[in-house]
Amino acid sequence: MVHAEATTGADIGANLAAVKAEIAKAAAAVGRDPVSITLVAIAKTHGPDALRAAIAAGQRVFGENRVQEAEAKWPPLKAEVPDLRLHLVGPLQRNKVKRALDLFDVIESLDRPALARALAEAMERSDRRPDLLIQVNTGEEPQKNGILPQQADAFIRGCLDDLGLPIRGLMCVPPVDEEPALHFGFLKSIAERNGLAELSMGMTADFPVAVRFGATMIRVGTAIFGSRPSLAP
Ligand SMILES: *Cc1c(COP(=O)(O)O)cnc(C)c1O
């Protein structure tokens, strides 16, 4: 894999094409239409040249893990390219909910009741209503965000029925040292029994597996933009 500073626009275009070819191959293996899978290009730590190269190569859906970083990078690009769609994939603090609503089209990291209430209140006062995914901590890792699997059904019902939130699906980040397929299958079963269509799962290391297990959104950073500075999460 190339390094961030060595990743040129041409590399990014080629990397995007390679990722899409892998998505198509994994989809074909299980009889899925690749059009049903959205590639979310995770742009955290990468600067305007990299973002512009991806946009020039036709990429329109991007993800960031921090509200503040996204606010510094995306408003000018969104003004230039109106069909860009931005996903928040990192933890959201309640005091940044309003700013997140203003900037993001999808928030993938709804993970606790207090945040659900804050989102519902902020949406009432705003004309912005981004799609929401609930992040599930399928590996029950203490250091990781996400609602615990045994609390997921009640949380989903509360978000939909009590708060009227636009919940579209679920997101997970499996433990690094476990077989991801188990977690992807588990997430899919929780989504299915709750009637949710969207499944955001799979990153650079495991997106072909996620596609085979039903992902409708995959979040790929390194395979598109190259490696990130080691300080970044
Ligand atoms: C950084 C990040 C990704 C992308 O990871 P890569 O391994 O670089 O593809 C996906 N999802 C989340 C939540 C992330 O924070």
Coordinates of N, CA and C and ligand atoms in Angstrom, one line a residue:
M1 N 0.9 -1.2 0.0 CA 0.0 0.0 0.0 C 0.9 1.2 0.0
V2 N 0.5 2.2 -0.8 CA 1.2 3.5 -0.9 C 1.0 4.3 0.4
H3 N 1.9 5.3 0.6 CA 1.7 6.1 1.8 C 1.0 7.4 1.4
A4 N 0.4 8.0 2.4 CA -0.5 9.2 2.1 C 0.2 10.2 1.3
E5 N 1.4 10.6 1.6 CA 2.1 11.6 0.9 C 2.4 11.2 -0.5
A6 N 2.5 9.9 -0.7 CA 2.9 9.5 -2.1 C 1.6 9.1 -2.9
T7 N 0.4 9.3 -2.4 CA -0.8 8.9 -3.1 C -1.2 10.1 -4.0
T8 N -1.0 9.9 -5.3 CA -1.3 11.0 -6.2 C -2.8 10.9 -6.7
G9 N -3.2 11.9 -7.4 CA -4.6 11.8 -8.0 C -4.8 10.6 -8.8
A10 N -3.8 10.3 -9.6 CA -3.9 9.1 -10.5 C -4.0 7.8 -9.7
D11 N -3.2 7.7 -8.6 CA -3.3 6.6 -7.7 C -4.8 6.4 -7.2
I12 N -5.3 7.6 -6.7 CA -6.6 7.5 -6.1 C -7.7 7.0 -7.1
G13 N -7.6 7.5 -8.3 CA -8.5 7.0 -9.4 C -8.4 5.5 -9.6
A14 N -7.1 5.1 -9.7 CA -6.9 3.6 -9.9 C -7.3 2.8 -8.7
N15 N -7.1 3.4 -7.5 CA -7.5 2.7 -6.3 C -9.0 2.5 -6.2
L16 N -9.7 3.6 -6.6 CA -11.2 3.5 -6.6 C -11.7 2.5 -7.6
A17 N -11.1 2.5 -8.7 CA -11.5 1.5 -9.7 C -11.2 0.1 -9.2
A18 N -10.1 -0.1 -8.5 CA -9.8 -1.5 -8.0 C -10.8 -1.9 -6.9
V19 N -11.1 -1.0 -6.0 CA -12.1 -1.3 -5.0 C -13.4 -1.6 -5.6
K20 N -13.9 -0.8 -6.6 CA -15.1 -1.1 -7.2 C -15.1 -2.5 -7.9
A21 N -14.0 -2.8 -8.5 CA -13.9 -4.2 -9.2 C -14.0 -5.3 -8.1
E22 N -13.4 -5.1 -7.0 CA -13.6 -6.1 -5.9 C -15.0 -6.2 -5.4
I23 N -15.7 -5.0 -5.3 CA -17.1 -5.0 -4.8 C -17.9 -5.8 -5.9
A24 N -17.7 -5.6 -7.1 CA -18.4 -6.3 -8.2 C -18.2 -7.8 -8.1
K25 N -16.9 -8.2 -7.9 CA -16.6 -9.6 -7.8 C -17.3 -10.3 -6.7
A26 N -17.2 -9.6 -5.5 CA -17.8 -10.2 -4.3 C -19.3 -10.2 -4.4
A27 N -19.9 -9.2 -5.1 CA -21.4 -9.2 -5.3 C -21.8 -10.3 -6.2
A28 N -21.0 -10.5 -7.3 CA -21.4 -11.5 -8.3 C -21.3 -12.9 -7.6
A29 N -20.4 -13.1 -6.7 CA -20.2 -14.4 -6.1 C -21.4 -14.8 -5.3
V30 N -22.2 -13.9 -4.9 CA -23.4 -14.2 -4.1 C -24.7 -13.7 -4.8
G31 N -24.6 -13.4 -6.1 CA -25.7 -13.0 -6.9 C -26.4 -11.7 -6.5
R32 N -25.5 -10.8 -6.0 CA -26.1 -9.4 -5.7 C -25.7 -8.5 -6.8
D33 N -26.6 -7.4 -7.0 CA -26.3 -6.4 -7.9 C -25.4 -5.3 -7.2
P34 N -24.2 -5.1 -7.8 CA -23.3 -4.1 -7.1 C -23.9 -2.7 -7.0
V35 N -24.9 -2.4 -7.7 CA -25.6 -1.1 -7.6 C -26.2 -1.0 -6.2
S36 N -26.5 -2.1 -5.6 CA -27.1 -2.0 -4.2 C -26.1 -1.8 -3.1
I37 N -24.9 -1.6 -3.5 CA -23.8 -1.4 -2.5 C -23.2 0.0 -2.7
T38 N -23.3 0.9 -1.7 CA -22.7 2.2 -1.7 C -21.3 2.2 -1.1
L39 N -20.4 2.7 -1.9 CA -19.0 2.8 -1.5 C -18.9 4.2 -0.8
V40 N -18.6 4.2 0.5 CA -18.4 5.4 1.3 C -16.9 5.6 1.4
A41 N -16.3 6.6 0.8 CA -14.9 6.8 0.8 C -14.5 7.6 2.1
I42 N -13.8 6.9 3.0 CA -13.5 7.5 4.3 C -12.3 8.4 4.2
A43 N -12.5 9.7 4.3 CA -11.5 10.7 4.0 C -10.8 11.3 5.2
K44 N -11.0 10.8 6.4 CA -10.4 11.4 7.6 C -8.9 11.5 7.4
T45 N -8.3 12.6 7.8 CA -6.9 13.0 7.8 C -6.4 13.4 6.4
H46 N -7.2 13.2 5.3 CA -6.8 13.5 4.0 C -7.2 14.9 3.6
G47 N -6.4 15.6 2.9 CA -6.6 17.0 2.5 C -7.3 17.2 1.2
P48 N -7.5 18.5 0.8 CA -8.2 18.9 -0.3 C -7.8 18.2 -1.7
D49 N -6.5 18.0 -1.8 CA -6.0 17.5 -3.1 C -6.5 16.0 -3.3
A50 N -6.5 15.3 -2.2 CA -6.9 13.9 -2.2 C -8.5 13.9 -2.5
L51 N -9.2 14.7 -1.8 CA -10.6 14.8 -1.9 C -11.0 15.1 -3.3
R52 N -10.3 16.1 -3.9 CA -10.6 16.6 -5.3 C -10.3 15.5 -6.3
A53 N -9.2 14.7 -6.0 CA -8.9 13.7 -7.0 C -10.0 12.6 -7.0
A54 N -10.5 12.3 -5.8 CA -11.6 11.3 -5.7 C -12.8 11.8 -6.4
I55 N -13.2 13.1 -6.2 CA -14.3 13.6 -6.8 C -14.2 13.6 -8.3
A56 N -13.0 14.0 -8.8 CA -12.7 14.0 -10.2 C -12.8 12.6 -10.8
A57 N -12.5 11.6 -10.0 CA -12.7 10.2 -10.5 C -14.1 9.7 -10.4
G58 N -15.0 10.6 -10.0 CA -16.5 10.2 -10.0 C -17.0 9.8 -8.6
Q59 N -16.2 9.8 -7.6 CA -16.7 9.4 -6.2 C -17.6 10.6 -5.7
R60 N -18.7 10.2 -5.1 CA -19.6 11.3 -4.6 C -20.0 11.1 -3.1
V61 N -19.7 9.9 -2.6 CA -20.1 9.6 -1.2 C -18.9 9.5 -0.3
F62 N -18.8 10.3 0.7 CA -17.6 10.4 1.6 C -18.0 10.2 3.0
G63 N -17.0 9.8 3.8 CA -17.2 9.7 5.3 C -16.1 10.4 6.0
E64 N -16.5 10.9 7.2 CA -15.5 11.5 8.1 C -15.8 11.0 9.5
N65 N -14.8 11.0 10.4 CA -15.1 10.5 11.7 C -15.2 11.7 12.8
R66 N -14.9 12.9 12.4 CA -15.0 14.0 13.3 C -15.7 15.2 12.7
V67 N -16.6 15.8 13.5 CA -17.4 16.9 13.0 C -16.6 18.1 12.6
Q68 N -15.6 18.4 13.6 CA -14.8 19.6 13.4 C -13.9 19.5 12.1
E69 N -13.3 18.3 11.9 CA -12.5 18.1 10.7 C -13.4 18.2 9.5
A70 N -14.5 17.7 9.5 CA -15.4 17.7 8.3 C -15.8 19.1 8.0
E71 N -16.1 19.9 9.1 CA -16.5 21.3 8.8 C -15.4 22.1 8.2
A72 N -14.2 21.7 8.5 CA -13.0 22.5 7.9 C -12.8 22.1 6.4
K73 N -13.3 20.9 6.0 CA -12.9 20.4 4.7 C -14.0 20.5 3.7
W74 N -15.3 20.2 4.1 CA -16.3 19.9 3.1 C -17.2 21.0 2.6
P75 N -17.5 22.1 3.4 CA -18.5 23.1 2.9 C -18.1 23.7 1.5
P76 N -16.9 24.0 1.3 CA -16.6 24.6 -0.1 C -16.8 23.5 -1.2
L77 N -16.5 22.2 -0.9 CA -16.6 21.2 -1.9 C -18.1 20.9 -2.1
K78 N -18.9 20.9 -1.0 CA -20.3 20.7 -1.2 C -21.0 21.8 -2.0
A79 N -20.5 23.0 -1.9 CA -21.0 24.1 -2.6 C -20.7 24.0 -4.1
E80 N -19.6 23.4 -4.4 CA -19.1 23.2 -5.8 C -19.8 22.0 -6.5
V81 N -20.0 20.9 -5.7 CA -20.5 19.7 -6.2 C -21.7 19.3 -5.4
P82 N -22.9 19.8 -5.9 CA -24.1 19.6 -5.1 C -24.5 18.2 -4.8
D83 N -24.1 17.2 -5.6 CA -24.6 15.9 -5.3 C -23.7 15.1 -4.4
L84 N -22.7 15.7 -3.8 CA -21.9 15.1 -2.8 C -22.7 14.7 -1.6
R85 N -22.4 13.5 -1.0 CA -23.1 13.1 0.2 C -22.1 12.7 1.3
L86 N -22.3 13.2 2.5 CA -21.3 13.1 3.5 C -21.9 12.3 4.7
H87 N -21.1 11.2 5.1 CA -21.5 10.4 6.2 C -20.6 10.7 7.4
L88 N -21.3 10.7 8.6 CA -20.5 10.8 9.8 C -20.3 9.3 10.3
V89 N -19.1 8.8 10.5 CA -18.9 7.5 10.9 C -18.2 7.4 12.3
G90 N -17.9 8.5 12.9 CA -17.2 8.5 14.2 C -18.2 9.0 15.3
P91 N -17.8 8.8 16.6 CA -18.6 9.2 17.7 C -19.1 10.6 17.7
L92 N -20.4 10.8 18.1 CA -21.0 12.2 18.1 C -21.3 12.6 19.5
Q93 N -20.8 13.8 19.9 CA -21.1 14.3 21.2 C -22.4 15.1 21.1
R94 N -23.1 15.2 22.2 CA -24.4 15.9 22.1 C -24.3 17.3 21.8
N95 N -23.2 18.0 22.3 CA -23.1 19.4 22.0 C -22.7 19.7 20.5
K96 N -22.5 18.7 19.7 CA -22.2 18.9 18.3 C -23.3 18.4 17.4
V97 N -24.4 18.1 18.0 CA -25.5 17.5 17.2 C -26.0 18.5 16.1
K98 N -26.2 19.7 16.5 CA -26.7 20.7 15.6 C -25.8 20.8 14.4
R99 N -24.5 20.9 14.7 CA -23.5 21.1 13.6 C -23.5 19.8 12.7
A100 N -23.6 18.7 13.3 CA -23.7 17.4 12.5 C -24.9 17.4 11.6
L101 N -26.0 17.8 12.1 CA -27.2 17.8 11.3 C -27.0 18.8 10.1
D102 N -26.4 19.9 10.3 CA -26.2 20.9 9.2 C -25.3 20.3 8.1
L103 N -24.3 19.5 8.5 CA -23.3 19.1 7.5 C -23.5 17.7 6.9
F104 N -24.0 16.8 7.7 CA -24.0 15.4 7.2 C -25.3 15.0 6.6
D105 N -25.3 14.1 5.6 CA -26.5 13.5 5.0 C -26.9 12.2 5.6
V106 N -25.9 11.5 6.2 CA -26.1 10.3 6.9 C -25.3 10.3 8.2
I107 N -25.9 10.0 9.4 CA -25.1 9.8 10.6 C -25.2 8.4 11.0
E108 N -24.0 7.7 10.9 CA -24.0 6.2 11.1 C -23.7 5.8 12.5
S109 N -23.5 6.8 13.4 CA -22.9 6.4 14.7 C -23.9 6.7 15.9
L110 N -25.2 6.6 15.7 CA -26.1 6.8 16.8 C -26.0 5.5 17.7
D111 N -25.6 5.8 18.9 CA -25.2 4.6 19.8 C -25.7 4.7 21.2
R112 N -26.6 5.7 21.6 CA -27.0 5.7 22.9 C -28.3 6.6 23.1
P113 N -29.1 6.3 24.1 CA -30.4 7.0 24.2 C -30.3 8.5 24.3
A114 N -29.3 9.0 25.1 CA -29.1 10.4 25.2 C -28.9 11.1 23.9
L115 N -28.1 10.5 23.0 CA -27.8 11.0 21.7 C -29.1 11.0 20.9
A116 N -29.9 9.9 21.0 CA -31.1 9.8 20.2 C -32.1 10.9 20.6
R117 N -32.2 11.2 21.9 CA -33.1 12.3 22.3 C -32.6 13.6 21.8
A118 N -31.3 13.8 21.9 CA -30.7 15.1 21.4 C -30.9 15.3 19.9
L119 N -30.8 14.2 19.1 CA -31.0 14.3 17.7 C -32.5 14.6 17.4
A120 N -33.4 13.9 18.1 CA -34.8 14.2 17.9 C -35.2 15.6 18.2
E121 N -34.6 16.2 19.3 CA -34.9 17.6 19.6 C -34.3 18.5 18.6
A122 N -33.1 18.2 18.2 CA -32.5 19.1 17.2 C -33.2 19.1 15.8
M123 N -33.7 17.9 15.5 CA -34.4 17.8 14.2 C -35.7 18.5 14.2
E124 N -36.3 18.6 15.4 CA -37.6 19.3 15.5 C -37.4 20.8 15.2
R125 N -36.2 21.3 15.6 CA -35.9 22.7 15.4 C -35.2 23.0 14.1
S126 N -35.0 22.0 13.2 CA -34.2 22.2 12.0 C -35.0 21.6 10.8
D127 N -34.7 22.1 9.6 CA -35.3 21.5 8.4 C -34.4 20.3 7.9
R128 N -33.3 20.1 8.6 CA -32.4 19.0 8.2 C -32.8 17.7 8.9
R129 N -32.9 16.6 8.1 CA -33.3 15.3 8.7 C -32.4 14.2 8.0
P130 N -31.1 14.2 8.4 CA -30.3 13.1 7.8 C -30.7 11.7 8.2
D131 N -30.5 10.8 7.3 CA -30.7 9.4 7.6 C -29.8 9.0 8.8
L132 N -30.3 8.1 9.6 CA -29.5 7.6 10.8 C -29.3 6.1 10.7
L133 N -28.1 5.7 11.1 CA -27.8 4.3 11.3 C -27.5 4.1 12.8
I134 N -27.9 3.0 13.4 CA -27.5 2.7 14.8 C -26.3 1.8 14.8
Q135 N -25.2 2.3 15.5 CA -24.0 1.5 15.6 C -24.2 0.5 16.7
V136 N -23.9 -0.8 16.4 CA -24.0 -1.9 17.3 C -22.6 -2.4 17.7
N137 N -22.3 -2.5 18.9 CA -21.0 -3.0 19.4 C -21.1 -4.5 19.4
T138 N -21.0 -5.1 18.3 CA -21.3 -6.6 18.1 C -20.3 -7.4 18.9
G139 N -19.0 -6.9 19.1 CA -18.0 -7.6 19.8 C -18.0 -7.3 21.3
E140 N -19.0 -6.5 21.8 CA -19.1 -6.0 23.2 C -17.8 -5.6 23.8
E141 N -17.0 -4.8 23.0 CA -15.7 -4.3 23.4 C -15.9 -3.1 24.3
P142 N -15.3 -3.0 25.5 CA -15.5 -1.9 26.4 C -15.0 -0.6 25.8
Q143 N -14.0 -0.6 25.0 CA -13.4 0.6 24.5 C -14.1 1.1 23.2
K144 N -15.1 0.3 22.7 CA -15.7 0.7 21.4 C -17.1 1.3 21.6
N145 N -17.4 2.2 20.7 CA -18.8 2.8 20.8 C -19.8 1.8 20.2
G146 N -21.1 2.1 20.4 CA -22.1 1.2 19.9 C -23.0 0.7 21.0
I147 N -24.3 0.5 20.7 CA -25.2 -0.1 21.6 C -24.9 -1.6 21.8
L148 N -25.0 -2.1 22.9 CA -24.8 -3.6 23.1 C -25.8 -4.4 22.4
P149 N -25.5 -5.5 21.8 CA -26.4 -6.3 21.0 C -27.7 -6.6 21.8
Q150 N -27.6 -6.9 23.1 CA -28.8 -7.3 23.9 C -29.7 -6.1 24.1
Q151 N -29.2 -4.9 23.9 CA -30.0 -3.7 24.1 C -30.5 -3.1 22.7
A152 N -30.1 -3.8 21.7 CA -30.3 -3.2 20.3 C -31.8 -3.1 20.0
D153 N -32.5 -4.2 20.2 CA -34.0 -4.2 19.7 C -34.8 -3.1 20.4
A154 N -34.6 -3.0 21.7 CA -35.4 -2.0 22.5 C -34.9 -0.6 22.1
F155 N -33.6 -0.4 21.8 CA -33.2 0.9 21.4 C -33.7 1.3 20.0
I156 N -33.7 0.3 19.1 CA -34.2 0.6 17.8 C -35.7 1.0 17.9
R157 N -36.5 0.2 18.6 CA -37.9 0.5 18.8 C -38.2 1.8 19.4
G158 N -37.4 2.2 20.4 CA -37.5 3.5 21.0 C -37.2 4.6 20.1
C159 N -36.2 4.5 19.3 CA -35.8 5.5 18.3 C -36.9 5.7 17.2
L160 N -37.5 4.5 16.8 CA -38.5 4.6 15.7 C -39.8 5.0 16.3
D161 N -40.3 4.3 17.3 CA -41.7 4.5 17.8 C -41.9 5.7 18.7
D162 N -40.9 5.9 19.6 CA -41.1 6.9 20.6 C -40.6 8.3 20.1
L163 N -39.4 8.2 19.4 CA -38.8 9.5 19.0 C -39.1 9.8 17.5
G164 N -39.6 8.9 16.7 CA -39.8 9.1 15.3 C -38.6 9.4 14.5
L165 N -37.5 8.9 14.9 CA -36.2 9.2 14.1 C -36.1 8.4 12.8
P166 N -35.5 9.0 11.8 CA -35.3 8.3 10.5 C -34.2 7.2 10.5
I167 N -34.5 6.1 11.3 CA -33.5 5.1 11.4 C -33.6 4.2 10.1
R168 N -32.5 4.1 9.4 CA -32.5 3.3 8.1 C -31.8 1.9 8.3
G169 N -30.9 1.8 9.3 CA -30.2 0.6 9.3 C -29.2 0.6 10.5
L170 N -28.2 -0.4 10.4 CA -27.3 -0.6 11.4 C -25.8 -0.5 10.9
M171 N -24.9 -0.2 11.8 CA -23.5 -0.1 11.4 C -22.7 -0.9 12.5
C172 N -21.6 -1.5 12.1 CA -20.7 -2.1 13.1 C -19.2 -2.1 12.6
V173 N -18.4 -2.1 13.6 CA -16.9 -2.2 13.4 C -16.5 -3.4 14.2
P174 N -16.3 -4.6 13.6 CA -15.9 -5.8 14.3 C -14.6 -5.7 15.1
P175 N -14.4 -6.5 16.1 CA -13.1 -6.6 16.8 C -12.0 -7.0 15.7
V176 N -10.8 -6.3 15.9 CA -9.8 -6.6 14.8 C -9.3 -8.0 14.8
D177 N -9.4 -8.7 15.9 CA -8.8 -10.0 15.9 C -9.8 -11.2 15.8
E178 N -11.0 -10.8 15.4 CA -12.0 -11.9 15.2 C -12.5 -12.0 13.8
E179 N -13.0 -13.1 13.5 CA -13.6 -13.4 12.1 C -14.7 -12.4 11.8
P180 N -14.5 -11.5 10.9 CA -15.5 -10.5 10.7 C -16.9 -11.0 10.2
A181 N -16.8 -12.2 9.5 CA -18.1 -12.7 9.0 C -19.1 -13.0 10.1
L182 N -18.6 -13.4 11.2 CA -19.6 -13.7 12.3 C -20.3 -12.4 12.7
H183 N -19.5 -11.3 12.8 CA -20.1 -10.1 13.2 C -21.1 -9.5 12.1
F184 N -20.7 -9.7 10.9 CA -21.5 -9.2 9.8 C -22.8 -9.9 9.8
G185 N -22.8 -11.3 9.9 CA -24.0 -12.1 9.9 C -24.9 -11.7 11.1
F186 N -24.2 -11.5 12.3 CA -25.0 -11.1 13.5 C -25.7 -9.8 13.3
L187 N -25.0 -8.8 12.7 CA -25.6 -7.5 12.5 C -26.8 -7.6 11.6
K188 N -26.6 -8.4 10.5 CA -27.7 -8.6 9.5 C -28.9 -9.2 10.2
S189 N -28.7 -10.1 11.1 CA -29.9 -10.8 11.8 C -30.6 -9.7 12.7
I190 N -29.9 -8.8 13.3 CA -30.5 -7.8 14.1 C -31.3 -6.9 13.2
A191 N -30.7 -6.5 12.1 CA -31.4 -5.6 11.2 C -32.7 -6.2 10.6
E192 N -32.6 -7.5 10.2 CA -33.7 -8.2 9.6 C -34.9 -8.3 10.6
R193 N -34.6 -8.7 11.8 CA -35.8 -8.9 12.7 C -36.4 -7.5 13.1
N194 N -35.7 -6.4 12.8 CA -36.3 -5.1 13.1 C -36.7 -4.4 11.9
G195 N -36.7 -5.1 10.7 CA -37.2 -4.5 9.5 C -36.3 -3.3 9.0
L196 N -35.0 -3.4 9.2 CA -34.2 -2.3 8.7 C -33.4 -2.7 7.5
A197 N -33.3 -1.9 6.5 CA -32.7 -2.3 5.2 C -31.2 -2.1 5.1
E198 N -30.7 -1.0 5.7 CA -29.3 -0.7 5.4 C -28.3 -1.3 6.4
L199 N -27.2 -1.8 5.9 CA -26.2 -2.4 6.7 C -24.9 -1.8 6.3
S200 N -24.3 -1.0 7.2 CA -23.0 -0.4 6.9 C -21.9 -1.3 7.6
M201 N -21.2 -2.0 6.8 CA -20.2 -2.9 7.4 C -19.1 -3.2 6.4
G202 N -17.9 -3.4 6.8 CA -16.8 -3.7 5.9 C -15.9 -2.5 5.7
M203 N -14.6 -2.6 6.0 CA -13.6 -1.6 5.8 C -12.5 -2.2 4.8
T204 N -11.4 -1.5 4.7 CA -10.3 -1.9 3.8 C -10.0 -3.4 4.0
A205 N -9.9 -3.9 5.2 CA -9.4 -5.2 5.5 C -10.5 -6.3 5.1
D206 N -11.7 -5.9 5.1 CA -12.7 -7.0 5.1 C -14.0 -6.7 4.2
F207 N -13.9 -5.6 3.3 CA -15.1 -5.3 2.6 C -15.7 -6.3 1.7
P208 N -14.8 -7.2 1.0 CA -15.4 -8.2 0.2 C -16.2 -9.2 1.0
V209 N -15.8 -9.5 2.3 CA -16.6 -10.4 3.1 C -17.9 -9.7 3.5
A210 N -17.8 -8.4 3.8 CA -19.1 -7.7 4.1 C -20.1 -7.7 3.0
V211 N -19.6 -7.5 1.8 CA -20.5 -7.6 0.6 C -21.1 -8.9 0.5
R212 N -20.4 -10.0 0.7 CA -21.0 -11.3 0.6 C -22.0 -11.5 1.7
F213 N -21.9 -10.8 2.9 CA -22.8 -11.0 4.0 C -23.9 -9.9 4.0
G214 N -24.0 -9.2 2.9 CA -25.2 -8.3 2.7 C -25.0 -6.8 3.0
A215 N -23.8 -6.4 3.1 CA -23.5 -4.9 3.3 C -24.2 -4.1 2.2
T216 N -24.9 -3.0 2.6 CA -25.4 -2.1 1.6 C -24.5 -0.8 1.5
M217 N -23.7 -0.6 2.6 CA -22.7 0.5 2.6 C -21.4 -0.1 3.1
I218 N -20.3 0.2 2.4 CA -19.0 -0.2 2.9 C -18.2 1.0 3.1
R219 N -17.4 1.1 4.1 CA -16.6 2.3 4.5 C -15.1 2.0 4.3
V220 N -14.6 2.5 3.2 CA -13.2 2.2 2.8 C -12.4 3.5 2.8
G221 N -11.3 3.5 3.6 CA -10.4 4.6 3.6 C -9.0 4.3 2.9
T222 N -8.3 3.4 3.6 CA -6.9 3.1 3.2 C -6.8 2.6 1.8
A223 N -7.6 1.8 1.4 CA -7.5 1.2 0.0 C -7.8 2.2 -1.1
I224 N -8.3 3.4 -0.7 CA -8.6 4.4 -1.7 C -7.5 5.5 -1.6
F225 N -7.3 6.0 -0.3 CA -6.4 7.2 -0.2 C -5.0 6.9 0.3
G226 N -4.7 5.6 0.6 CA -3.4 5.3 1.1 C -3.4 5.3 2.6
S227 N -2.3 5.0 3.3 CA -2.3 4.9 4.7 C -2.4 6.3 5.4
R228 N -2.9 6.4 6.6 CA -3.0 7.6 7.3 C -1.8 7.8 8.2
P229 N -1.5 9.1 8.6 CA -0.5 9.4 9.5 C -0.8 8.5 10.8
S230 N 0.3 8.0 11.4 CA 0.0 7.0 12.5 C -0.6 7.6 13.7
L231 N -0.6 8.9 13.9 CA -1.3 9.5 15.0 C -2.8 9.4 14.9
A232 N -3.3 9.3 13.7 CA -4.8 9.3 13.5 C -5.4 7.9 13.9
P233 N -6.6 7.9 14.4 CA -7.2 6.6 14.7 C -7.5 5.8 13.5
Ligands
LIG1 C1 -11.4 5.0 9.5 C2 -12.7 4.3 9.4 C3 -13.0 3.4 8.4 C4 -12.0 3.2 7.2 O1 -11.0 2.3 7.6 P1 -9.9 1.7 6.5 O2 -9.4 0.6 7.2 O3 -8.9 2.8 6.3 O4 -10.7 1.4 5.3 C5 -14.2 2.8 8.4 N1 -15.1 3.0 9.4 C6 -14.8 3.8 10.4 C7 -15.8 3.9 11.5 C8 -13.6 4.4 10.5 O5 -13.3 5.2 11.6

